[in-house]
Amino acid sequence: MFAVEKITNNVKVKVRVRYLMEDSIPEENYFLFSYSIAIENLGEQPIQLIRRQWFIFDSIGEHREVSGPGVVGQQPVIAPGANFSYESGCNLRSEIGKMNGVFIMENLISQTSFQVEIPEFHLLTPGKKN
């Protein structure tokens, strides 16, 4: 499992990825990955995660966009200095892909919206790592 992280607008997003070999079916071109996201509010005011937008690239040339309210059915409020973590997954039709995206957050004091970048991370089966 590897990790990438990025800080945007006083919010740190850290991503860890894992290939789920036991749940994948390579002979049917089904490769499943899990990813853990940790969001840390480095600012001085409470924020709320309102929406997410993902950009998913599969090496067979397939591009997908996934967006919607919150994450895993929640729109968490993150206090200054606090963290919120969750786990989700993504399937590909090939052994190599990547994801990135944005979270739309709201500052609960000023009631203004802002974007937080989700750093690009690679989805690789163990035999495909460089």
PDB file of C-alpha atoms in Angstrom, residues 15-16 56 62 68 73 84 106 108 114 125:
ATOM      1  CA  VAL A  15      -4.779   8.712  -0.093  1.00  0.00           C
ATOM      2  CA  ARG A  16      -3.721   5.087   0.415  1.00  0.00           C
ATOM      3  CA  ILE A  56     -11.111   7.825 -13.249  1.00  0.00           C
ATOM      4  CA  GLU A  62     -11.934   4.415 -20.624  1.00  0.00           C
ATOM      5  CA  GLY A  68     -22.378  13.428  -5.943  1.00  0.00           C
ATOM      6  CA  GLY A  73     -23.357   8.754   2.406  1.00  0.00           C
ATOM      7  CA  PHE A  84     -12.172  12.612   8.782  1.00  0.00           C
ATOM      8  CA  GLU A 106     -17.931  24.911   2.757  1.00  0.00           C
ATOM      9  CA  LEU A 108     -19.134  27.036   8.100  1.00  0.00           C
ATOM     10  CA  PHE A 114     -14.066  26.204  -1.963  1.00  0.00           C
ATOM     11  CA  THR A 125      -1.951  -4.638  -9.797  1.00  0.00           C
TER      12      THR A 125
END
